[in-house]
mmCIF file of C-alpha atoms in Angstrom:
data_model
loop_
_atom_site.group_PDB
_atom_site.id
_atom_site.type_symbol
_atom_site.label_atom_id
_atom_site.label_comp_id
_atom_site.label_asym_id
_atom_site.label_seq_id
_atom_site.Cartn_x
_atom_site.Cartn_y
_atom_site.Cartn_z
ATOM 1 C CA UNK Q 1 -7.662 2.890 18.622
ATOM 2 C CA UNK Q 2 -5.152 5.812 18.466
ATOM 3 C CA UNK Q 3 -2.050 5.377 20.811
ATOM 4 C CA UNK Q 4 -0.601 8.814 20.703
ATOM 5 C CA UNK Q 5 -1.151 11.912 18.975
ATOM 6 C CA UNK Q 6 0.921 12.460 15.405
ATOM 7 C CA UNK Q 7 2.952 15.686 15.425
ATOM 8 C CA UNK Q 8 1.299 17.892 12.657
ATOM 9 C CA UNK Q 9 4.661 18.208 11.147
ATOM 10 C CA UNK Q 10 5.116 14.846 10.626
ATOM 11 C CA UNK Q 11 4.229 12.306 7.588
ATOM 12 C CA UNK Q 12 1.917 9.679 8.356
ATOM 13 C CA UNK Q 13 2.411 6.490 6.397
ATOM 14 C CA UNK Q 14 -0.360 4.013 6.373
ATOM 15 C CA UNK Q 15 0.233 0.434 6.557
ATOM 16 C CA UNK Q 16 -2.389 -2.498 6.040
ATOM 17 C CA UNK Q 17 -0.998 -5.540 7.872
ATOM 18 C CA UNK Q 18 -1.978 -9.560 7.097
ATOM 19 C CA UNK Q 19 -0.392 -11.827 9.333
ATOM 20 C CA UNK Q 20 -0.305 -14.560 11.376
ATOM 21 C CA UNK Q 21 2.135 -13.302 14.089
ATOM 22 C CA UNK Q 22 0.217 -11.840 17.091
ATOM 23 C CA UNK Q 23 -0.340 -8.093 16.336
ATOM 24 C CA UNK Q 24 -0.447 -6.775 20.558
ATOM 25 C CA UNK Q 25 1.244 -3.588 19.377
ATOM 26 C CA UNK Q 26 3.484 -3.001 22.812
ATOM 27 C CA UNK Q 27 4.323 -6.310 23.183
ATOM 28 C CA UNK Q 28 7.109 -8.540 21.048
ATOM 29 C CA UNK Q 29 6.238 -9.774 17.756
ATOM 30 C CA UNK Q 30 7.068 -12.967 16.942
ATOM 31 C CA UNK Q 31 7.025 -16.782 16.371
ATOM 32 C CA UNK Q 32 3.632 -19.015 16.133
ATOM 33 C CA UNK Q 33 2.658 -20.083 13.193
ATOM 34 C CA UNK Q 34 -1.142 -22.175 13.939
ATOM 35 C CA UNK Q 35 -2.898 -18.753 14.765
ATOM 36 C CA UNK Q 36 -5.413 -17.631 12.103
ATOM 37 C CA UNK Q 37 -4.518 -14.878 9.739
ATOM 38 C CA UNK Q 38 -5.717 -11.370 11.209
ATOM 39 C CA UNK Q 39 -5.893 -8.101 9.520
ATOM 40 C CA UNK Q 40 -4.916 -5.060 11.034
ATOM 41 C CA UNK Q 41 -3.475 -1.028 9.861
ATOM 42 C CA UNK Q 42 -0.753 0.858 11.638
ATOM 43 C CA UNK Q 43 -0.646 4.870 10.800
ATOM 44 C CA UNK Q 44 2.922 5.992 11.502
ATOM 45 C CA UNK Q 45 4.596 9.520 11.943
ATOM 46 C CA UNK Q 46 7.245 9.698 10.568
ATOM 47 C CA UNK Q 47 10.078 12.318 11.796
ATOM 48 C CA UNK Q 48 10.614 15.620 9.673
ATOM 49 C CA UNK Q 49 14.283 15.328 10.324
ATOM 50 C CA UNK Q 50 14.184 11.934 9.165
ATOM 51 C CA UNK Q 51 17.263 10.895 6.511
ATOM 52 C CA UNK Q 52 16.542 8.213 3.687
ATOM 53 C CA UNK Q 53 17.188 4.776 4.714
ATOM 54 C CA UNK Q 54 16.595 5.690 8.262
ATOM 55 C CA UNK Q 55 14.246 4.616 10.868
ATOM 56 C CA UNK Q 56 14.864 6.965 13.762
ATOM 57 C CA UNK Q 57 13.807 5.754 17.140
ATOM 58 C CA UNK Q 58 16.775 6.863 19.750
ATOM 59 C CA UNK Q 59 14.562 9.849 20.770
ATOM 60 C CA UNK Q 60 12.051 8.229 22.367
ATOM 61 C CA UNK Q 61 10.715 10.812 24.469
ATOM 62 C CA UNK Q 62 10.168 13.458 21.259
ATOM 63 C CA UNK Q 63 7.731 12.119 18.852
ATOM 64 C CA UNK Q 64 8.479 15.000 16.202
ATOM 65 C CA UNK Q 65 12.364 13.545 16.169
ATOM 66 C CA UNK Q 66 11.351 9.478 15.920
ATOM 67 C CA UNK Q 67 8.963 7.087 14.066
ATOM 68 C CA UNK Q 68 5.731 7.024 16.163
ATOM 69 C CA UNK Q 69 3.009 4.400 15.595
ATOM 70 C CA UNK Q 70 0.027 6.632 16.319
ATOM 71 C CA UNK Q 71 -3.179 4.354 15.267
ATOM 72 C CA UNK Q 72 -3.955 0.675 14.783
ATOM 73 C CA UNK Q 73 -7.383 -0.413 13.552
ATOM 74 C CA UNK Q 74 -8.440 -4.188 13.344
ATOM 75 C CA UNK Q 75 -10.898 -5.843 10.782
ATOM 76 C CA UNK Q 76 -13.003 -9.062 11.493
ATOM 77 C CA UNK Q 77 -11.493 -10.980 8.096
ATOM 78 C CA UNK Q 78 -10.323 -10.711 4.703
ATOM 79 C CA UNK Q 79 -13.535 -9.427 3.358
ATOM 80 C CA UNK Q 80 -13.711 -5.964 5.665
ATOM 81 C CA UNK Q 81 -10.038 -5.669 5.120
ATOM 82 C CA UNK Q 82 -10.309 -5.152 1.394
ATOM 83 C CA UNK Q 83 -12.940 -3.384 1.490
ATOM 84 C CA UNK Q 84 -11.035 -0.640 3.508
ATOM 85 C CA UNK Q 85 -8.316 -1.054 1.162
ATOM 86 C CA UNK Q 86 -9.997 -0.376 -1.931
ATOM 87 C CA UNK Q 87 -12.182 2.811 -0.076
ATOM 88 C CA UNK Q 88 -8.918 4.664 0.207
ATOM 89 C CA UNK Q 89 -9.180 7.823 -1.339
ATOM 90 C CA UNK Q 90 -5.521 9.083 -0.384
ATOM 91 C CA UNK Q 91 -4.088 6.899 -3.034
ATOM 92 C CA UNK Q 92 -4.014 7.585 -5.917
ATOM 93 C CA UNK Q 93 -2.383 4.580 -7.764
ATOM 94 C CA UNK Q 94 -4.815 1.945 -8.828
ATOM 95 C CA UNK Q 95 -1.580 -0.574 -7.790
ATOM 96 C CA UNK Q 96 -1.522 -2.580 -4.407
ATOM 97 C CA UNK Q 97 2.289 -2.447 -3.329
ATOM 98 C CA UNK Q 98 2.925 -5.801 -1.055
ATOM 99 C CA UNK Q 99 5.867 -5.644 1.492
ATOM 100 C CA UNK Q 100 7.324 -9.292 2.528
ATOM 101 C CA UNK Q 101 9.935 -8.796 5.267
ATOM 102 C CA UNK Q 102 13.198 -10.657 5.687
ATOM 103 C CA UNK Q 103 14.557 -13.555 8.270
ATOM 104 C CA UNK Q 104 14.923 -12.642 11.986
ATOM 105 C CA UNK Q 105 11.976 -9.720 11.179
ATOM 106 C CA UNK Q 106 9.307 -8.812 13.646
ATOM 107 C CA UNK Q 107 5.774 -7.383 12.570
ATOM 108 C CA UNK Q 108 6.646 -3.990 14.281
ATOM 109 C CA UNK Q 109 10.208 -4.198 12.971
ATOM 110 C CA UNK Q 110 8.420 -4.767 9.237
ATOM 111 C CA UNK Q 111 5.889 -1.912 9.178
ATOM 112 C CA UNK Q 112 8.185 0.790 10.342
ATOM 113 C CA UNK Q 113 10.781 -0.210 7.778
ATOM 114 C CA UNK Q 114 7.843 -0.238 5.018
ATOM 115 C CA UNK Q 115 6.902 3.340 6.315
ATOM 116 C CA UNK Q 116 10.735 4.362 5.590
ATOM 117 C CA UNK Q 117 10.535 2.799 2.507
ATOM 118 C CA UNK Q 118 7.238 4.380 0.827
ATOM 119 C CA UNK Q 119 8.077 8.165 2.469
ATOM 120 C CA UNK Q 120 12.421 7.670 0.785
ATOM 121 C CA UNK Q 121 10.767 6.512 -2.602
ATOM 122 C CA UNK Q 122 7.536 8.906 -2.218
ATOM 123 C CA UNK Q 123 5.327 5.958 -3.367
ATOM 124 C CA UNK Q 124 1.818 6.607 -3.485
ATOM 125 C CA UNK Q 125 -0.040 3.194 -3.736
ATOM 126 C CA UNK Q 126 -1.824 1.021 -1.405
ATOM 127 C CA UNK Q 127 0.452 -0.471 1.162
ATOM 128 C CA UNK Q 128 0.114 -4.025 2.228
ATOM 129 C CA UNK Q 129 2.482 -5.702 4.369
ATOM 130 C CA UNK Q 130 2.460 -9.490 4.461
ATOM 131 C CA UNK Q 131 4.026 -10.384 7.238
ATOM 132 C CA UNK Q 132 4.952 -14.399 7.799
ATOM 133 C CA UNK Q 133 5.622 -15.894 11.695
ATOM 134 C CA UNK Q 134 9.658 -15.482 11.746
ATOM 135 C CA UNK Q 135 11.239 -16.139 15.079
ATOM 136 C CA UNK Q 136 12.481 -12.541 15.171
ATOM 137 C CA UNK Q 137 15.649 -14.601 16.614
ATOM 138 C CA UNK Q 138 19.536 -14.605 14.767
ATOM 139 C CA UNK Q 139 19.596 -18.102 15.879
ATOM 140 C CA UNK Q 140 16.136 -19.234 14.254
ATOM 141 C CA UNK Q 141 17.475 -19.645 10.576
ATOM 142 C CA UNK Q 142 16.034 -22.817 9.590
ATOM 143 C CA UNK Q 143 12.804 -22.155 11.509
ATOM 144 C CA UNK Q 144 12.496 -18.828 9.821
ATOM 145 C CA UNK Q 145 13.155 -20.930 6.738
ATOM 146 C CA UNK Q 146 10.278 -23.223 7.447
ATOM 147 C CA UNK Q 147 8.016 -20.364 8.062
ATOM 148 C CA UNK Q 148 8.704 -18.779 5.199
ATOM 149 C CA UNK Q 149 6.953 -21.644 3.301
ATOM 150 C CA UNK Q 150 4.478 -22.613 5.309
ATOM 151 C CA UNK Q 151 3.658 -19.113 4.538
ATOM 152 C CA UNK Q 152 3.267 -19.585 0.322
ATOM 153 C CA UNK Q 153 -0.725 -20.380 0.802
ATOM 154 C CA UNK Q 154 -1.039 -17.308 2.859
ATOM 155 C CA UNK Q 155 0.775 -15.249 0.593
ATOM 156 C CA UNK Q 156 -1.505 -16.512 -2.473
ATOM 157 C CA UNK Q 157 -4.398 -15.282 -1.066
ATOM 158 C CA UNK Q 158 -3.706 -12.504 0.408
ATOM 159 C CA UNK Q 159 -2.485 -11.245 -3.952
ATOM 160 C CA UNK Q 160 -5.722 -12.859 -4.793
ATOM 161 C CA UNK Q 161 -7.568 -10.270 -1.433
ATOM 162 C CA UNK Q 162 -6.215 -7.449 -2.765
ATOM 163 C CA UNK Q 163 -6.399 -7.644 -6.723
ATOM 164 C CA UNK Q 164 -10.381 -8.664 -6.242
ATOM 165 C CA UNK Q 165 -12.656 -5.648 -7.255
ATOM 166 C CA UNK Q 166 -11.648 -2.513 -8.546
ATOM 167 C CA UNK Q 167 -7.714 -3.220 -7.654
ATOM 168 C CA UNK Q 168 -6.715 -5.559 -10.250
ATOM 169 C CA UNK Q 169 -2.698 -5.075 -10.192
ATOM 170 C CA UNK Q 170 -0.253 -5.836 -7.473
ATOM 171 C CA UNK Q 171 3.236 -5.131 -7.093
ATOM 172 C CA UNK Q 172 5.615 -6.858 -4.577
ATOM 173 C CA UNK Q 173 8.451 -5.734 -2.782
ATOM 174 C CA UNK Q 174 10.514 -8.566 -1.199
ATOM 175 C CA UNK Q 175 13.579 -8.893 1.293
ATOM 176 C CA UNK Q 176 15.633 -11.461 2.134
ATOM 177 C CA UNK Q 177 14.455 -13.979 2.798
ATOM 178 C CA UNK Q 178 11.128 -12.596 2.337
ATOM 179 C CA UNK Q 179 12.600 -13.161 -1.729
ATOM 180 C CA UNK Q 180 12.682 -16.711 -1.448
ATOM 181 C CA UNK Q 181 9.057 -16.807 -0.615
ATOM 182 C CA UNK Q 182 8.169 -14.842 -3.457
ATOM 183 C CA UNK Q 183 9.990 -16.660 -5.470
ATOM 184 C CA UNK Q 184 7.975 -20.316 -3.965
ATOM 185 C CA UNK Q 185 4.496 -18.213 -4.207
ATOM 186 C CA UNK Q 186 5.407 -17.392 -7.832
ATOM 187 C CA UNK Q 187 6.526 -20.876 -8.871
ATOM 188 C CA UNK Q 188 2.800 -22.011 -7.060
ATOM 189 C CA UNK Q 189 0.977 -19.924 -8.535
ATOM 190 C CA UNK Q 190 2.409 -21.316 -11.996
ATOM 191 C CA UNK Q 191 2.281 -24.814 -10.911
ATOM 192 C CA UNK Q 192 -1.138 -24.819 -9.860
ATOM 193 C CA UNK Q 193 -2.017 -22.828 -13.106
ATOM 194 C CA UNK Q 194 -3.710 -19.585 -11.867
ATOM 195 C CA UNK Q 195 -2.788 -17.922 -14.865
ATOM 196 C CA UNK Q 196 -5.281 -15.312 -14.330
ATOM 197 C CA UNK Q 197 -3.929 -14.638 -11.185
ATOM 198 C CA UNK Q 198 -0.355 -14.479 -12.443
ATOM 199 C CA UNK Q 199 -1.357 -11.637 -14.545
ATOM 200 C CA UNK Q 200 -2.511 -9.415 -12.145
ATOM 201 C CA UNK Q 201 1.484 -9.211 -10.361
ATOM 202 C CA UNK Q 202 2.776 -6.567 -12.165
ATOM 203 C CA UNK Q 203 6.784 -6.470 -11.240
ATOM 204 C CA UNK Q 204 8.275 -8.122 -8.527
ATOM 205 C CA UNK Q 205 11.335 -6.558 -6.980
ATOM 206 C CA UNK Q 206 13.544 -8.575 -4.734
ATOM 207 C CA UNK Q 207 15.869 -6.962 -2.467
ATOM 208 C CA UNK Q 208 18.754 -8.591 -0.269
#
Protein backbone atom coordinates (compact mmCIF):
# COMPACT_ATOMS: atom_id res chain seq x y z
CA UNK A 1 0.00 0.00 0.00
CA UNK A 2 1.94 3.22 -0.83
CA UNK A 3 0.69 6.39 1.10
CA UNK A 4 2.44 9.10 -0.77
CA UNK A 5 4.88 9.42 -3.38
CA UNK A 6 8.87 9.59 -2.21
CA UNK A 7 10.62 12.69 -3.58
CA UNK A 8 13.32 11.28 -6.02
CA UNK A 9 15.81 13.24 -4.12
CA UNK A 10 15.23 11.70 -1.11
CA UNK A 11 16.75 8.41 0.72
CA UNK A 12 14.43 5.76 1.36
CA UNK A 13 15.20 3.67 4.41
CA UNK A 14 13.49 0.39 4.75
CA UNK A 15 12.25 -0.84 7.94
CA UNK A 16 10.87 -4.46 8.78
CA UNK A 17 8.61 -4.08 11.84
CA UNK A 18 7.58 -7.13 14.55
CA UNK A 19 5.31 -6.04 17.06
CA UNK A 20 2.57 -6.38 19.07
CA UNK A 21 1.38 -2.72 19.22
CA UNK A 22 -1.36 -2.06 16.59
CA UNK A 23 0.45 -0.98 13.35
CA UNK A 24 -2.85 1.51 11.78
CA UNK A 25 -0.16 3.79 10.37
CA UNK A 26 -2.29 7.31 10.85
CA UNK A 27 -3.52 6.48 13.95
CA UNK A 28 -1.55 6.49 17.61
CA UNK A 29 0.65 3.73 18.44
CA UNK A 30 0.51 2.41 21.57
CA UNK A 31 -0.33 0.25 24.65
CA UNK A 32 -1.96 -3.47 24.45
CA UNK A 33 -0.05 -6.06 25.04
CA UNK A 34 -2.62 -9.57 24.38
CA UNK A 35 -2.70 -8.82 20.52
CA UNK A 36 -0.74 -11.35 18.42
CA UNK A 37 2.60 -10.42 17.01
CA UNK A 38 2.15 -8.92 13.34
CA UNK A 39 4.74 -8.22 10.81
CA UNK A 40 4.77 -5.31 8.79
CA UNK A 41 7.67 -2.81 6.55
CA UNK A 42 7.61 0.95 6.47
CA UNK A 43 9.79 2.61 3.42
CA UNK A 44 10.67 6.13 4.56
CA UNK A 45 12.04 9.31 2.69
CA UNK A 46 14.14 10.73 4.27
CA UNK A 47 14.86 14.68 3.72
CA UNK A 48 18.06 15.73 1.63
CA UNK A 49 18.52 18.61 3.97
CA UNK A 50 18.33 16.34 6.74
CA UNK A 51 21.27 16.91 9.68
CA UNK A 52 22.60 13.77 11.70
CA UNK A 53 20.68 13.04 14.72
CA UNK A 54 17.69 14.67 13.25
CA UNK A 55 14.28 13.58 12.44
CA UNK A 56 12.74 16.51 10.62
CA UNK A 57 9.00 16.68 10.59
CA UNK A 58 8.01 20.62 11.18
CA UNK A 59 7.47 20.90 7.38
CA UNK A 60 4.70 18.97 7.01
CA UNK A 61 3.34 20.20 3.93
CA UNK A 62 6.93 19.62 1.84
CA UNK A 63 7.83 16.06 1.73
CA UNK A 64 11.41 16.82 0.16
CA UNK A 65 12.14 18.98 3.62
CA UNK A 66 10.62 16.12 6.30
CA UNK A 67 10.67 12.33 6.99
CA UNK A 68 7.79 10.85 4.90
CA UNK A 69 6.53 7.29 5.44
CA UNK A 70 5.74 6.49 1.82
CA UNK A 71 4.87 2.52 1.85
CA UNK A 72 3.77 -0.08 4.38
CA UNK A 73 3.41 -3.72 3.35
CA UNK A 74 1.94 -6.45 5.76
CA UNK A 75 2.85 -10.26 5.90
CA UNK A 76 0.44 -13.07 7.15
CA UNK A 77 3.24 -14.44 9.94
CA UNK A 78 6.70 -14.99 10.79
CA UNK A 79 7.33 -17.36 8.00
CA UNK A 80 6.46 -14.74 4.88
CA UNK A 81 8.18 -12.12 6.88
CA UNK A 82 11.57 -13.77 6.71
CA UNK A 83 11.29 -14.81 3.73
CA UNK A 84 11.06 -11.13 2.45
CA UNK A 85 13.83 -10.38 4.65
CA UNK A 86 16.28 -12.71 3.44
CA UNK A 87 15.08 -11.93 -0.60
CA UNK A 88 16.50 -8.47 -0.17
CA UNK A 89 18.89 -7.82 -2.68
CA UNK A 90 19.63 -4.05 -1.62
CA UNK A 91 21.65 -5.26 1.26
CA UNK A 92 24.46 -6.19 1.06
CA UNK A 93 25.54 -7.29 4.63
CA UNK A 94 24.80 -10.87 5.41
CA UNK A 95 24.01 -9.23 9.22
CA UNK A 96 20.33 -8.63 10.49
CA UNK A 97 20.62 -5.24 12.53
CA UNK A 98 17.63 -5.37 15.34
CA UNK A 99 16.35 -1.94 16.68
CA UNK A 100 14.61 -2.17 20.34
CA UNK A 101 13.18 1.26 21.20
CA UNK A 102 13.17 2.96 24.57
CA UNK A 103 10.30 3.73 27.41
CA UNK A 104 7.45 6.15 26.50
CA UNK A 105 8.27 5.02 22.51
CA UNK A 106 5.58 4.61 19.93
CA UNK A 107 5.93 2.19 16.82
CA UNK A 108 5.88 5.28 14.44
CA UNK A 109 8.07 7.23 16.86
CA UNK A 110 10.61 3.92 16.65
CA UNK A 111 10.88 3.41 12.88
CA UNK A 112 11.51 6.97 11.96
CA UNK A 113 14.24 7.24 14.57
CA UNK A 114 15.75 3.78 13.15
CA UNK A 115 15.56 5.43 9.60
CA UNK A 116 17.76 8.44 11.13
CA UNK A 117 19.87 6.12 12.59
CA UNK A 118 20.88 3.68 9.56
CA UNK A 119 21.02 6.90 6.86
CA UNK A 120 23.69 9.12 10.01
CA UNK A 121 25.75 5.78 10.32
CA UNK A 122 25.25 4.73 6.45
CA UNK A 123 24.54 1.12 7.62
CA UNK A 124 23.78 -1.23 5.04
CA UNK A 125 22.23 -4.39 6.69
CA UNK A 126 18.85 -5.72 7.11
CA UNK A 127 16.77 -3.59 9.38
CA UNK A 128 14.48 -5.09 11.90
CA UNK A 129 12.74 -3.17 14.41
CA UNK A 130 11.32 -5.00 17.41
CA UNK A 131 9.04 -3.01 18.75
CA UNK A 132 7.43 -4.03 22.44
CA UNK A 133 3.67 -2.49 23.61
CA UNK A 134 5.03 0.74 25.67
CA UNK A 135 2.34 3.11 26.77
CA UNK A 136 3.91 5.84 24.63
CA UNK A 137 2.90 7.84 27.99
CA UNK A 138 5.74 9.88 30.50
CA UNK A 139 3.55 8.72 33.20
CA UNK A 140 3.51 4.86 32.23
CA UNK A 141 7.03 3.97 33.75
CA UNK A 142 6.34 0.90 35.54
CA UNK A 143 3.88 -0.30 32.89
CA UNK A 144 6.44 0.33 30.23
CA UNK A 145 8.63 -1.62 32.63
CA UNK A 146 6.30 -4.56 32.68
CA UNK A 147 6.06 -4.56 28.99
CA UNK A 148 9.36 -4.58 28.45
CA UNK A 149 9.48 -8.15 29.90
CA UNK A 150 6.60 -9.54 28.99
CA UNK A 151 8.25 -8.79 25.79
CA UNK A 152 11.69 -11.24 26.39
CA UNK A 153 9.74 -14.37 24.61
CA UNK A 154 8.90 -12.16 21.75
CA UNK A 155 12.19 -10.84 21.43
CA UNK A 156 13.75 -14.55 21.42
CA UNK A 157 12.03 -15.46 18.57
CA UNK A 158 11.92 -12.91 16.60
CA UNK A 159 16.59 -13.38 16.79
CA UNK A 160 15.76 -16.95 16.25
CA UNK A 161 13.13 -15.53 12.73
CA UNK A 162 15.72 -13.75 11.42
CA UNK A 163 19.09 -15.79 11.90
CA UNK A 164 17.06 -19.02 10.30
CA UNK A 165 18.31 -19.70 6.65
CA UNK A 166 20.86 -18.01 4.89
CA UNK A 167 21.05 -15.02 7.69
CA UNK A 168 22.83 -16.61 10.42
CA UNK A 169 24.20 -13.36 12.41
CA UNK A 170 22.30 -10.68 14.17
CA UNK A 171 23.29 -7.56 15.64
CA UNK A 172 21.21 -5.50 18.15
CA UNK A 173 20.90 -2.02 18.74
CA UNK A 174 19.15 -1.15 22.05
CA UNK A 175 17.79 2.10 23.86
CA UNK A 176 16.79 2.76 27.04
CA UNK A 177 14.95 0.95 28.28
CA UNK A 178 14.81 -1.05 25.25
CA UNK A 179 18.66 -2.09 27.02
CA UNK A 180 17.19 -3.64 29.87
CA UNK A 181 15.29 -6.00 27.71
CA UNK A 182 18.21 -7.00 25.92
CA UNK A 183 19.92 -7.45 28.67
CA UNK A 184 16.68 -10.05 30.23
CA UNK A 185 16.55 -11.72 26.52
CA UNK A 186 20.32 -12.29 26.79
CA UNK A 187 20.37 -13.64 30.35
CA UNK A 188 17.21 -16.14 28.85
CA UNK A 189 18.68 -17.14 26.26
CA UNK A 190 21.69 -18.34 28.60
CA UNK A 191 19.47 -19.65 31.20
CA UNK A 192 17.47 -21.72 29.06
CA UNK A 193 20.76 -22.88 27.30
CA UNK A 194 20.28 -21.98 23.58
CA UNK A 195 23.80 -21.85 23.12
CA UNK A 196 23.46 -22.18 19.50
CA UNK A 197 21.34 -19.41 19.42
CA UNK A 198 23.62 -17.25 21.55
CA UNK A 199 26.16 -17.56 18.92
CA UNK A 200 24.46 -16.24 16.20
CA UNK A 201 24.20 -12.36 18.21
CA UNK A 202 27.13 -10.92 17.06
CA UNK A 203 27.59 -7.48 19.26
CA UNK A 204 25.08 -5.94 21.17
CA UNK A 205 25.22 -2.19 21.56
CA UNK A 206 23.21 -0.52 24.24
CA UNK A 207 22.50 3.04 24.08
CA UNK A 208 20.89 5.38 26.86
Amino acid sequence: MRLEETPQSAEVERIYIATRTPLEVRSRFGAPRNRPMTYSRIDVGVPTSHSPGNIELRNWRNPPERFTVWDYGRFAGASSFRRSLQAEAAWSDDVTLVFVHGYKTGTMEAVLRFAQINTDFRQNARSVLFSWPSANDPRAYLYDRDSALFARDDLVDLIDTVTTDNTREVAIIAHSMGAFLAMEMLRQIALSGQDELASRITWVALVS
